[in-house]
JSON list of C-alpha atoms in Angstrom, two decimals:
[
{"chain": "A", "resi": 153, "resn": "MET", "atom": "CA", "xyz": [-4.53, -25.22, -74.45]},
{"chain": "A", "resi": 154, "resn": "SER", "atom": "CA", "xyz": [-5.40, -22.04, -72.57]},
{"chain": "A", "resi": 155, "resn": "ALA", "atom": "CA", "xyz": [-3.35, -21.46, -69.38]},
{"chain": "A", "resi": 156, "resn": "VAL", "atom": "CA", "xyz": [-5.53, -21.20, -65.99]},
{"chain": "A", "resi": 157, "resn": "PRO", "atom": "CA", "xyz": [-5.27, -17.97, -64.46]},
{"chain": "A", "resi": 158, "resn": "ALA", "atom": "CA", "xyz": [-3.67, -17.95, -61.20]},
{"chain": "A", "resi": 159, "resn": "THR", "atom": "CA", "xyz": [-5.87, -17.62, -58.18]},
{"chain": "A", "resi": 160, "resn": "PRO", "atom": "CA", "xyz": [-5.12, -14.26, -56.37]},
{"chain": "A", "resi": 161, "resn": "PRO", "atom": "CA", "xyz": [-3.77, -14.46, -52.82]},
{"chain": "A", "resi": 162, "resn": "PRO", "atom": "CA", "xyz": [-6.26, -13.71, -50.03]},
{"chain": "A", "resi": 163, "resn": "PRO", "atom": "CA", "xyz": [-6.17, -10.24, -48.60]},
{"chain": "A", "resi": 164, "resn": "PRO", "atom": "CA", "xyz": [-4.17, -9.73, -45.43]},
{"chain": "A", "resi": 165, "resn": "PRO", "atom": "CA", "xyz": [-6.10, -9.87, -42.33]},
{"chain": "A", "resi": 166, "resn": "PRO", "atom": "CA", "xyz": [-7.02, -6.60, -40.77]},
{"chain": "A", "resi": 167, "resn": "PRO", "atom": "CA", "xyz": [-4.63, -5.54, -37.98]},
{"chain": "A", "resi": 168, "resn": "ALA", "atom": "CA", "xyz": [-5.66, -6.36, -34.56]},
{"chain": "A", "resi": 169, "resn": "ALA", "atom": "CA", "xyz": [-7.23, -3.58, -32.38]},
{"chain": "A", "resi": 170, "resn": "PRO", "atom": "CA", "xyz": [-4.89, -2.28, -29.68]},
{"chain": "A", "resi": 171, "resn": "PRO", "atom": "CA", "xyz": [-5.85, -3.42, -26.15]},
{"chain": "A", "resi": 172, "resn": "ALA", "atom": "CA", "xyz": [-8.12, -1.14, -24.36]},
{"chain": "A", "resi": 173, "resn": "ALA", "atom": "CA", "xyz": [-6.46, 0.88, -21.77]},
{"chain": "A", "resi": 174, "resn": "PRO", "atom": "CA", "xyz": [-7.45, 0.06, -18.16]},
{"chain": "A", "resi": 175, "resn": "ALA", "atom": "CA", "xyz": [-9.98, 2.40, -16.79]},
{"chain": "A", "resi": 176, "resn": "ALA", "atom": "CA", "xyz": [-8.92, 4.95, -14.05]},
{"chain": "A", "resi": 177, "resn": "LEU", "atom": "CA", "xyz": [-10.35, 4.59, -10.69]},
{"chain": "A", "resi": 178, "resn": "THR", "atom": "CA", "xyz": [-12.55, 7.03, -8.53]},
{"chain": "A", "resi": 179, "resn": "CYS", "atom": "CA", "xyz": [-12.22, 7.13, -4.85]},
{"chain": "A", "resi": 180, "resn": "PRO", "atom": "CA", "xyz": [-15.47, 6.37, -3.22]},
{"chain": "A", "resi": 181, "resn": "ALA", "atom": "CA", "xyz": [-14.58, 8.53, -0.24]},
{"chain": "A", "resi": 182, "resn": "CYS", "atom": "CA", "xyz": [-13.24, 11.81, -1.74]},
{"chain": "A", "resi": 183, "resn": "GLY", "atom": "CA", "xyz": [-13.91, 11.50, -5.40]},
{"chain": "A", "resi": 184, "resn": "ALA", "atom": "CA", "xyz": [-10.30, 11.65, -6.41]},
{"chain": "A", "resi": 185, "resn": "VAL", "atom": "CA", "xyz": [-9.16, 9.94, -9.60]},
{"chain": "A", "resi": 186, "resn": "ALA", "atom": "CA", "xyz": [-6.28, 7.35, -9.36]},
{"chain": "A", "resi": 187, "resn": "PRO", "atom": "CA", "xyz": [-4.46, 5.47, -12.07]},
{"chain": "A", "resi": 188, "resn": "ALA", "atom": "CA", "xyz": [-5.75, 1.88, -12.78]},
{"chain": "A", "resi": 189, "resn": "GLY", "atom": "CA", "xyz": [-4.10, -0.71, -10.38]},
{"chain": "A", "resi": 190, "resn": "THR", "atom": "CA", "xyz": [-3.79, 1.72, -7.60]},
{"chain": "A", "resi": 191, "resn": "LYS", "atom": "CA", "xyz": [-5.11, 0.03, -4.44]},
{"chain": "A", "resi": 192, "resn": "PHE", "atom": "CA", "xyz": [-5.20, 3.24, -2.07]},
{"chain": "A", "resi": 193, "resn": "CYS", "atom": "CA", "xyz": [-6.48, 6.71, -2.83]},
{"chain": "A", "resi": 194, "resn": "PRO", "atom": "CA", "xyz": [-3.20, 9.04, -3.25]},
{"chain": "A", "resi": 195, "resn": "SER", "atom": "CA", "xyz": [-5.44, 11.79, -1.89]},
{"chain": "A", "resi": 196, "resn": "CYS", "atom": "CA", "xyz": [-7.20, 10.37, 1.22]},
{"chain": "A", "resi": 197, "resn": "GLY", "atom": "CA", "xyz": [-5.71, 6.97, 1.71]},
{"chain": "A", "resi": 198, "resn": "ALA", "atom": "CA", "xyz": [-9.20, 5.00, 1.24]},
{"chain": "A", "resi": 199, "resn": "ALA", "atom": "CA", "xyz": [-9.11, 1.52, -0.26]},
{"chain": "A", "resi": 200, "resn": "LEU", "atom": "CA", "xyz": [-9.87, 1.44, -3.90]},
{"chain": "A", "resi": 201, "resn": "ALA", "atom": "CA", "xyz": [-12.00, -1.27, -5.53]},
{"chain": "A", "resi": 202, "resn": "PRO", "atom": "CA", "xyz": [-10.45, -2.59, -8.86]},
{"chain": "A", "resi": 203, "resn": "ALA", "atom": "CA", "xyz": [-12.20, -1.94, -12.16]},
{"chain": "A", "resi": 204, "resn": "ALA", "atom": "CA", "xyz": [-14.64, -4.73, -13.09]},
{"chain": "A", "resi": 205, "resn": "PRO", "atom": "CA", "xyz": [-13.26, -6.97, -15.65]},
{"chain": "A", "resi": 206, "resn": "PRO", "atom": "CA", "xyz": [-14.97, -6.92, -19.16]},
{"chain": "A", "resi": 207, "resn": "ALA", "atom": "CA", "xyz": [-17.92, -9.42, -19.40]},
{"chain": "A", "resi": 208, "resn": "ALA", "atom": "CA", "xyz": [-16.96, -12.60, -21.18]},
{"chain": "A", "resi": 209, "resn": "SER", "atom": "CA", "xyz": [-18.38, -13.45, -24.50]},
{"chain": "A", "resi": 210, "resn": "ALA", "atom": "CA", "xyz": [-21.45, -15.77, -24.76]},
{"chain": "A", "resi": 211, "resn": "GLY", "atom": "CA", "xyz": [-20.35, -19.35, -24.55]},
{"chain": "A", "resi": 212, "resn": "ALA", "atom": "CA", "xyz": [-17.00, -18.52, -23.23]},
{"chain": "A", "resi": 213, "resn": "SER", "atom": "CA", "xyz": [-15.72, -19.41, -19.80]},
{"chain": "A", "resi": 214, "resn": "ALA", "atom": "CA", "xyz": [-13.50, -16.69, -18.04]},
{"chain": "A", "resi": 215, "resn": "PRO", "atom": "CA", "xyz": [-10.49, -18.00, -16.32]},
{"chain": "A", "resi": 216, "resn": "VAL", "atom": "CA", "xyz": [-10.78, -18.01, -12.44]},
{"chain": "A", "resi": 217, "resn": "ASP", "atom": "CA", "xyz": [-7.96, -17.14, -10.21]},
{"chain": "A", "resi": 218, "resn": "ILE", "atom": "CA", "xyz": [-8.67, -19.14, -7.05]},
{"chain": "A", "resi": 219, "resn": "ARG", "atom": "CA", "xyz": [-6.27, -17.05, -5.04]},
{"chain": "A", "resi": 220, "resn": "GLN", "atom": "CA", "xyz": [-8.38, -14.05, -5.73]},
{"chain": "A", "resi": 221, "resn": "THR", "atom": "CA", "xyz": [-11.48, -15.89, -4.53]},
{"chain": "A", "resi": 222, "resn": "VAL", "atom": "CA", "xyz": [-9.74, -17.26, -1.34]},
{"chain": "A", "resi": 223, "resn": "GLU", "atom": "CA", "xyz": [-8.54, -13.56, -0.58]},
{"chain": "A", "resi": 224, "resn": "ALA", "atom": "CA", "xyz": [-11.88, -12.26, -1.11]},
{"chain": "A", "resi": 225, "resn": "ASP", "atom": "CA", "xyz": [-13.58, -14.97, 1.18]},
{"chain": "A", "resi": 226, "resn": "ARG", "atom": "CA", "xyz": [-11.14, -14.46, 4.06]},
{"chain": "A", "resi": 227, "resn": "GLY", "atom": "CA", "xyz": [-12.08, -11.92, 6.57]},
{"chain": "A", "resi": 228, "resn": "VAL", "atom": "CA", "xyz": [-10.23, -8.71, 7.09]},
{"chain": "A", "resi": 229, "resn": "LEU", "atom": "CA", "xyz": [-9.03, -9.52, 10.46]},
{"chain": "A", "resi": 230, "resn": "LYS", "atom": "CA", "xyz": [-7.50, -12.82, 9.29]},
{"chain": "A", "resi": 231, "resn": "ARG", "atom": "CA", "xyz": [-5.80, -11.08, 6.38]},
{"chain": "A", "resi": 232, "resn": "LEU", "atom": "CA", "xyz": [-4.39, -8.70, 8.94]},
{"chain": "A", "resi": 233, "resn": "GLN", "atom": "CA", "xyz": [-3.16, -11.45, 11.31]},
{"chain": "A", "resi": 234, "resn": "LEU", "atom": "CA", "xyz": [-1.24, -13.06, 8.32]},
{"chain": "A", "resi": 235, "resn": "MET", "atom": "CA", "xyz": [0.37, -9.64, 7.46]},
{"chain": "A", "resi": 236, "resn": "VAL", "atom": "CA", "xyz": [1.26, -8.95, 11.07]},
{"chain": "A", "resi": 237, "resn": "PRO", "atom": "CA", "xyz": [2.16, -12.28, 13.04]},
{"chain": "A", "resi": 238, "resn": "GLY", "atom": "CA", "xyz": [1.22, -12.10, 16.66]},
{"chain": "A", "resi": 239, "resn": "PHE", "atom": "CA", "xyz": [-1.53, -9.64, 15.96]},
{"chain": "A", "resi": 240, "resn": "ARG", "atom": "CA", "xyz": [-4.84, -11.03, 17.55]},
{"chain": "A", "resi": 241, "resn": "GLY", "atom": "CA", "xyz": [-7.05, -8.00, 17.23]},
{"chain": "A", "resi": 242, "resn": "TYR", "atom": "CA", "xyz": [-8.65, -5.68, 19.74]},
{"chain": "A", "resi": 243, "resn": "ARG", "atom": "CA", "xyz": [-10.71, -7.58, 22.30]},
{"chain": "A", "resi": 244, "resn": "GLN", "atom": "CA", "xyz": [-12.70, -6.29, 25.25]},
{"chain": "A", "resi": 245, "resn": "MET", "atom": "CA", "xyz": [-11.36, -6.42, 28.62]},
{"chain": "A", "resi": 246, "resn": "GLU", "atom": "CA", "xyz": [-7.76, -6.84, 27.35]},
{"chain": "A", "resi": 247, "resn": "ASP", "atom": "CA", "xyz": [-4.81, -4.67, 26.90]},
{"chain": "A", "resi": 248, "resn": "LEU", "atom": "CA", "xyz": [-5.99, -2.97, 23.58]},
{"chain": "A", "resi": 249, "resn": "ARG", "atom": "CA", "xyz": [-2.75, -0.64, 23.64]},
{"chain": "A", "resi": 250, "resn": "ALA", "atom": "CA", "xyz": [-0.57, -3.89, 23.36]},
{"chain": "A", "resi": 251, "resn": "ALA", "atom": "CA", "xyz": [-2.17, -5.00, 20.19]},
{"chain": "A", "resi": 252, "resn": "ASP", "atom": "CA", "xyz": [-2.21, -1.41, 18.62]},
{"chain": "A", "resi": 253, "resn": "SER", "atom": "CA", "xyz": [1.47, -1.03, 19.80]},
{"chain": "A", "resi": 254, "resn": "LEU", "atom": "CA", "xyz": [2.44, -4.58, 18.01]},
{"chain": "A", "resi": 255, "resn": "LEU", "atom": "CA", "xyz": [0.92, -3.41, 14.82]},
{"chain": "A", "resi": 256, "resn": "ARG", "atom": "CA", "xyz": [2.52, -0.09, 14.61]},
{"chain": "A", "resi": 257, "resn": "THR", "atom": "CA", "xyz": [5.87, -1.27, 15.85]},
{"chain": "A", "resi": 258, "resn": "GLN", "atom": "CA", "xyz": [6.02, -3.95, 12.99]},
{"chain": "A", "resi": 259, "resn": "VAL", "atom": "CA", "xyz": [5.18, -1.29, 10.42]},
{"chain": "A", "resi": 260, "resn": "ALA", "atom": "CA", "xyz": [7.67, 1.19, 11.84]},
{"chain": "A", "resi": 261, "resn": "GLY", "atom": "CA", "xyz": [10.32, -1.60, 11.61]},
{"chain": "A", "resi": 262, "resn": "LEU", "atom": "CA", "xyz": [9.38, -2.33, 8.03]},
{"chain": "A", "resi": 263, "resn": "LEU", "atom": "CA", "xyz": [9.88, 1.36, 7.16]},
{"chain": "A", "resi": 264, "resn": "ASP", "atom": "CA", "xyz": [13.15, 1.43, 8.93]},
{"chain": "A", "resi": 265, "resn": "ARG", "atom": "CA", "xyz": [14.53, -1.27, 6.83]},
{"chain": "A", "resi": 266, "resn": "VAL", "atom": "CA", "xyz": [13.26, 0.65, 3.65]},
{"chain": "A", "resi": 267, "resn": "LEU", "atom": "CA", "xyz": [15.12, 3.59, 4.94]},
{"chain": "A", "resi": 268, "resn": "SER", "atom": "CA", "xyz": [18.40, 1.67, 5.28]},
{"chain": "A", "resi": 269, "resn": "SER", "atom": "CA", "xyz": [18.14, 0.52, 1.79]},
{"chain": "A", "resi": 270, "resn": "LEU", "atom": "CA", "xyz": [17.36, 3.85, 0.38]},
{"chain": "A", "resi": 271, "resn": "GLN", "atom": "CA", "xyz": [20.34, 5.36, 2.29]},
{"chain": "A", "resi": 272, "resn": "ASP", "atom": "CA", "xyz": [22.62, 2.59, 0.41]},
{"chain": "A", "resi": 273, "resn": "THR", "atom": "CA", "xyz": [20.82, 3.70, -2.74]},
{"chain": "A", "resi": 274, "resn": "ARG", "atom": "CA", "xyz": [21.95, 7.47, -2.03]},
{"chain": "A", "resi": 275, "resn": "GLN", "atom": "CA", "xyz": [25.47, 6.24, -1.64]},
{"chain": "A", "resi": 276, "resn": "THR", "atom": "CA", "xyz": [25.28, 4.34, -4.85]},
{"chain": "A", "resi": 277, "resn": "MET", "atom": "CA", "xyz": [23.91, 7.42, -6.43]},
{"chain": "A", "resi": 278, "resn": "SER", "atom": "CA", "xyz": [26.70, 9.58, -5.10]},
{"chain": "A", "resi": 279, "resn": "ARG", "atom": "CA", "xyz": [29.26, 7.33, -6.02]},
{"chain": "A", "resi": 280, "resn": "THR", "atom": "CA", "xyz": [28.34, 7.03, -9.72]},
{"chain": "A", "resi": 281, "resn": "ASN", "atom": "CA", "xyz": [27.71, 10.78, -10.09]},
{"chain": "A", "resi": 282, "resn": "GLN", "atom": "CA", "xyz": [23.90, 10.54, -10.40]},
{"chain": "A", "resi": 283, "resn": "TYR", "atom": "CA", "xyz": [23.59, 13.81, -8.64]},
{"chain": "A", "resi": 284, "resn": "ALA", "atom": "CA", "xyz": [20.19, 14.77, -10.43]},
{"chain": "A", "resi": 285, "resn": "GLY", "atom": "CA", "xyz": [17.90, 12.60, -8.31]},
{"chain": "A", "resi": 286, "resn": "LEU", "atom": "CA", "xyz": [19.55, 13.19, -4.95]},
{"chain": "A", "resi": 287, "resn": "THR", "atom": "CA", "xyz": [17.44, 16.02, -3.84]},
{"chain": "A", "resi": 288, "resn": "ASP", "atom": "CA", "xyz": [14.19, 14.20, -4.49]},
{"chain": "A", "resi": 289, "resn": "LEU", "atom": "CA", "xyz": [15.57, 11.07, -2.88]},
{"chain": "A", "resi": 290, "resn": "ALA", "atom": "CA", "xyz": [16.65, 13.23, 0.20]},
{"chain": "A", "resi": 291, "resn": "THR", "atom": "CA", "xyz": [12.88, 14.45, 0.52]},
{"chain": "A", "resi": 292, "resn": "VAL", "atom": "CA", "xyz": [11.77, 10.93, 0.46]},
{"chain": "A", "resi": 293, "resn": "LEU", "atom": "CA", "xyz": [14.27, 9.87, 3.06]},
{"chain": "A", "resi": 294, "resn": "SER", "atom": "CA", "xyz": [13.13, 12.76, 5.36]},
{"chain": "A", "resi": 295, "resn": "ASP", "atom": "CA", "xyz": [9.33, 12.07, 4.84]},
{"chain": "A", "resi": 296, "resn": "LEU", "atom": "CA", "xyz": [10.02, 8.39, 5.86]},
{"chain": "A", "resi": 297, "resn": "GLN", "atom": "CA", "xyz": [12.08, 9.10, 8.90]},
{"chain": "A", "resi": 298, "resn": "VAL", "atom": "CA", "xyz": [9.24, 11.45, 10.17]},
{"chain": "A", "resi": 299, "resn": "LEU", "atom": "CA", "xyz": [6.59, 9.00, 9.44]},
{"chain": "A", "resi": 300, "resn": "SER", "atom": "CA", "xyz": [8.43, 6.11, 11.09]},
{"chain": "A", "resi": 301, "resn": "GLY", "atom": "CA", "xyz": [8.81, 7.83, 14.24]},
{"chain": "A", "resi": 302, "resn": "ARG", "atom": "CA", "xyz": [5.16, 9.25, 14.20]},
{"chain": "A", "resi": 303, "resn": "ILE", "atom": "CA", "xyz": [4.00, 5.49, 13.85]},
{"chain": "A", "resi": 304, "resn": "ARG", "atom": "CA", "xyz": [6.25, 4.21, 16.41]},
{"chain": "A", "resi": 305, "resn": "HIS", "atom": "CA", "xyz": [5.73, 6.68, 18.97]},
{"chain": "A", "resi": 306, "resn": "ALA", "atom": "CA", "xyz": [2.08, 7.53, 18.33]},
{"chain": "A", "resi": 307, "resn": "GLU", "atom": "CA", "xyz": [1.10, 6.67, 21.98]},
{"chain": "A", "resi": 308, "resn": "GLN", "atom": "CA", "xyz": [2.73, 9.82, 23.08]},
{"chain": "A", "resi": 309, "resn": "GLY", "atom": "CA", "xyz": [-0.41, 12.17, 23.08]},
{"chain": "A", "resi": 310, "resn": "TYR", "atom": "CA", "xyz": [-2.39, 9.38, 21.09]},
{"chain": "A", "resi": 311, "resn": "SER", "atom": "CA", "xyz": [-5.77, 9.10, 23.02]},
{"chain": "A", "resi": 312, "resn": "GLY", "atom": "CA", "xyz": [-7.19, 6.51, 20.62]},
{"chain": "A", "resi": 313, "resn": "ILE", "atom": "CA", "xyz": [-6.95, 3.35, 22.43]},
{"chain": "A", "resi": 314, "resn": "SER", "atom": "CA", "xyz": [-6.95, 2.65, 26.05]},
{"chain": "A", "resi": 315, "resn": "ALA", "atom": "CA", "xyz": [-7.30, -0.59, 28.05]},
{"chain": "A", "resi": 316, "resn": "ASN", "atom": "CA", "xyz": [-10.97, 0.51, 29.47]},
{"chain": "A", "resi": 317, "resn": "VAL", "atom": "CA", "xyz": [-12.36, 1.31, 26.07]},
{"chain": "A", "resi": 318, "resn": "ARG", "atom": "CA", "xyz": [-15.11, -1.01, 24.56]},
{"chain": "A", "resi": 319, "resn": "PHE", "atom": "CA", "xyz": [-15.86, -1.41, 20.86]},
{"chain": "A", "resi": 320, "resn": "GLN", "atom": "CA", "xyz": [-19.16, -1.94, 19.14]},
{"chain": "A", "resi": 321, "resn": "GLN", "atom": "CA", "xyz": [-18.45, -4.94, 16.90]},
{"chain": "A", "resi": 322, "resn": "THR", "atom": "CA", "xyz": [-19.63, -3.31, 13.57]},
{"chain": "A", "resi": 323, "resn": "ARG", "atom": "CA", "xyz": [-17.32, -0.29, 14.32]},
{"chain": "A", "resi": 324, "resn": "LEU", "atom": "CA", "xyz": [-14.56, -2.72, 15.31]},
{"chain": "A", "resi": 325, "resn": "ASP", "atom": "CA", "xyz": [-14.93, -4.33, 11.94]},
{"chain": "A", "resi": 326, "resn": "GLN", "atom": "CA", "xyz": [-14.28, -0.74, 10.48]},
{"chain": "A", "resi": 327, "resn": "LEU", "atom": "CA", "xyz": [-11.08, -0.34, 12.55]},
{"chain": "A", "resi": 328, "resn": "TYR", "atom": "CA", "xyz": [-9.81, -3.52, 11.00]},
{"chain": "A", "resi": 329, "resn": "GLU", "atom": "CA", "xyz": [-10.55, -2.31, 7.60]},
{"chain": "A", "resi": 330, "resn": "TYR", "atom": "CA", "xyz": [-8.39, 0.83, 8.26]},
{"chain": "A", "resi": 331, "resn": "ASP", "atom": "CA", "xyz": [-5.64, -1.27, 9.93]},
{"chain": "A", "resi": 332, "resn": "TYR", "atom": "CA", "xyz": [-5.42, -3.40, 6.84]},
{"chain": "A", "resi": 333, "resn": "GLY", "atom": "CA", "xyz": [-5.39, -0.55, 4.61]},
{"chain": "A", "resi": 334, "resn": "PHE", "atom": "CA", "xyz": [-2.63, 0.97, 6.72]},
{"chain": "A", "resi": 335, "resn": "VAL", "atom": "CA", "xyz": [-0.40, -2.31, 6.73]},
{"chain": "A", "resi": 336, "resn": "GLN", "atom": "CA", "xyz": [-0.99, -2.94, 3.15]},
{"chain": "A", "resi": 337, "resn": "ALA", "atom": "CA", "xyz": [0.16, 0.57, 2.03]},
{"chain": "A", "resi": 338, "resn": "ALA", "atom": "CA", "xyz": [3.43, 0.02, 4.18]},
{"chain": "A", "resi": 339, "resn": "ASP", "atom": "CA", "xyz": [3.87, -3.39, 2.26]},
{"chain": "A", "resi": 340, "resn": "GLU", "atom": "CA", "xyz": [3.32, -1.89, -1.18]},
{"chain": "A", "resi": 341, "resn": "LEU", "atom": "CA", "xyz": [5.86, 0.92, -0.35]},
{"chain": "A", "resi": 342, "resn": "ALA", "atom": "CA", "xyz": [8.49, -1.65, 0.67]},
{"chain": "A", "resi": 343, "resn": "THR", "atom": "CA", "xyz": [7.89, -4.03, -2.11]},
{"chain": "A", "resi": 344, "resn": "PHE", "atom": "CA", "xyz": [8.25, -1.11, -4.58]},
{"chain": "A", "resi": 345, "resn": "ALA", "atom": "CA", "xyz": [11.41, 0.49, -2.87]},
{"chain": "A", "resi": 346, "resn": "PRO", "atom": "CA", "xyz": [13.98, -2.09, -4.35]},
{"chain": "A", "resi": 347, "resn": "SER", "atom": "CA", "xyz": [13.15, -0.67, -7.86]},
{"chain": "A", "resi": 348, "resn": "VAL", "atom": "CA", "xyz": [15.02, 2.74, -6.96]},
{"chain": "A", "resi": 349, "resn": "GLN", "atom": "CA", "xyz": [18.01, 0.77, -5.93]},
{"chain": "A", "resi": 350, "resn": "ASP", "atom": "CA", "xyz": [17.74, -1.31, -9.29]},
{"chain": "A", "resi": 351, "resn": "ALA", "atom": "CA", "xyz": [17.51, 1.84, -11.37]},
{"chain": "A", "resi": 352, "resn": "ALA", "atom": "CA", "xyz": [20.45, 3.44, -9.67]},
{"chain": "A", "resi": 353, "resn": "SER", "atom": "CA", "xyz": [22.58, 0.39, -10.08]},
{"chain": "A", "resi": 354, "resn": "ARG", "atom": "CA", "xyz": [21.78, 0.46, -13.84]},
{"chain": "A", "resi": 355, "resn": "GLY", "atom": "CA", "xyz": [22.37, 4.01, -14.13]},
{"chain": "A", "resi": 356, "resn": "ASP", "atom": "CA", "xyz": [18.97, 4.72, -15.78]},
{"chain": "A", "resi": 357, "resn": "LEU", "atom": "CA", "xyz": [18.35, 8.21, -14.93]},
{"chain": "A", "resi": 358, "resn": "GLU", "atom": "CA", "xyz": [14.85, 8.20, -16.41]},
{"chain": "A", "resi": 359, "resn": "ALA", "atom": "CA", "xyz": [13.70, 5.08, -14.51]},
{"chain": "A", "resi": 360, "resn": "LEU", "atom": "CA", "xyz": [15.20, 6.48, -11.49]},
{"chain": "A", "resi": 361, "resn": "ARG", "atom": "CA", "xyz": [13.48, 9.76, -11.54]},
{"chain": "A", "resi": 362, "resn": "THR", "atom": "CA", "xyz": [10.19, 7.94, -12.12]},
{"chain": "A", "resi": 363, "resn": "SER", "atom": "CA", "xyz": [10.67, 5.43, -9.49]},
{"chain": "A", "resi": 364, "resn": "ILE", "atom": "CA", "xyz": [11.57, 8.11, -6.85]},
{"chain": "A", "resi": 365, "resn": "GLN", "atom": "CA", "xyz": [8.48, 10.05, -7.71]},
{"chain": "A", "resi": 366, "resn": "THR", "atom": "CA", "xyz": [6.35, 6.89, -7.42]},
{"chain": "A", "resi": 367, "resn": "LEU", "atom": "CA", "xyz": [8.05, 6.16, -4.05]},
{"chain": "A", "resi": 368, "resn": "ARG", "atom": "CA", "xyz": [7.20, 9.58, -2.88]},
{"chain": "A", "resi": 369, "resn": "THR", "atom": "CA", "xyz": [3.50, 9.00, -3.78]},
{"chain": "A", "resi": 370, "resn": "LYS", "atom": "CA", "xyz": [3.49, 5.78, -2.06]},
{"chain": "A", "resi": 371, "resn": "VAL", "atom": "CA", "xyz": [4.77, 7.42, 1.13]},
{"chain": "A", "resi": 372, "resn": "GLN", "atom": "CA", "xyz": [1.96, 9.97, 0.99]},
{"chain": "A", "resi": 373, "resn": "VAL", "atom": "CA", "xyz": [-0.57, 7.22, 0.64]},
{"chain": "A", "resi": 374, "resn": "LEU", "atom": "CA", "xyz": [0.88, 5.58, 3.69]},
{"chain": "A", "resi": 375, "resn": "GLN", "atom": "CA", "xyz": [0.78, 8.93, 5.51]},
{"chain": "A", "resi": 376, "resn": "ASN", "atom": "CA", "xyz": [-2.85, 9.41, 4.65]},
{"chain": "A", "resi": 377, "resn": "ALA", "atom": "CA", "xyz": [-3.70, 5.78, 5.54]},
{"chain": "A", "resi": 378, "resn": "PHE", "atom": "CA", "xyz": [-2.18, 6.20, 9.01]},
{"chain": "A", "resi": 379, "resn": "THR", "atom": "CA", "xyz": [-3.98, 9.55, 9.54]},
{"chain": "A", "resi": 380, "resn": "GLN", "atom": "CA", "xyz": [-7.26, 8.01, 8.42]},
{"chain": "A", "resi": 381, "resn": "ARG", "atom": "CA", "xyz": [-6.53, 5.00, 10.91]},
{"chain": "A", "resi": 382, "resn": "ILE", "atom": "CA", "xyz": [-6.09, 7.56, 13.86]},
{"chain": "A", "resi": 383, "resn": "ARG", "atom": "CA", "xyz": [-9.30, 9.37, 13.12]},
{"chain": "A", "resi": 384, "resn": "ALA", "atom": "CA", "xyz": [-11.09, 5.91, 12.71]},
{"chain": "A", "resi": 385, "resn": "VAL", "atom": "CA", "xyz": [-9.96, 4.95, 16.29]},
{"chain": "A", "resi": 386, "resn": "GLU", "atom": "CA", "xyz": [-10.94, 8.14, 17.83]},
{"chain": "A", "resi": 387, "resn": "GLY", "atom": "CA", "xyz": [-14.38, 8.03, 16.08]},
{"chain": "A", "resi": 388, "resn": "ILE", "atom": "CA", "xyz": [-15.56, 4.67, 17.04]},
{"chain": "A", "resi": 389, "resn": "MET", "atom": "CA", "xyz": [-14.97, 4.49, 20.79]},
{"chain": "A", "resi": 390, "resn": "VAL", "atom": "CA", "xyz": [-17.93, 3.99, 22.99]},
{"chain": "A", "resi": 391, "resn": "GLN", "atom": "CA", "xyz": [-17.88, 4.34, 26.74]}
]
């Protein structure tokens, strides 16, 4: 009886294609290119829209994150009020300076806490002989100190808001957009700052260098966002 030839094994499946890299973002205000995932333009501080997700294949239902839907449906003023407790917005015939001062004071306080944390990080770096990043960190600390003072004391020579100024509603909505961008940029900076302390604690010099540079960029974004906010206030007033 002749032997039955063995069936050859099936060929291995082709390797899966690597995932496509997320597309860079282009600022609608100044045209600068920012890395994917950036929420604010590093050049001018304008808000950046996230890249559109790839279209789902026919017959497939893409998952929906209801949190994103709620966030998109919620008004800018409401989101701002959630981030800055006690902030009611700018209302005609009321003390507009008080609302502005509340917003800036809370952001300045947040930056002060970041400064305190980074000063602890500097001590950790000195104690563990991580001298290479101290100069860069000192620059970030200096920029933050100046920015915190500028935000907190902006009323000195700051003619943007006074109690007898009226706002057109459409332009007032624009101001809330700038306020939200300003506050969110501060929140993103504060959220990222612990990564510097973490890298210093682990003695990871490469991660430390990268995190300090990223933090410096976030400080610049906040500086630009605050400058844009001042210009927005000065540009929307009506008598």
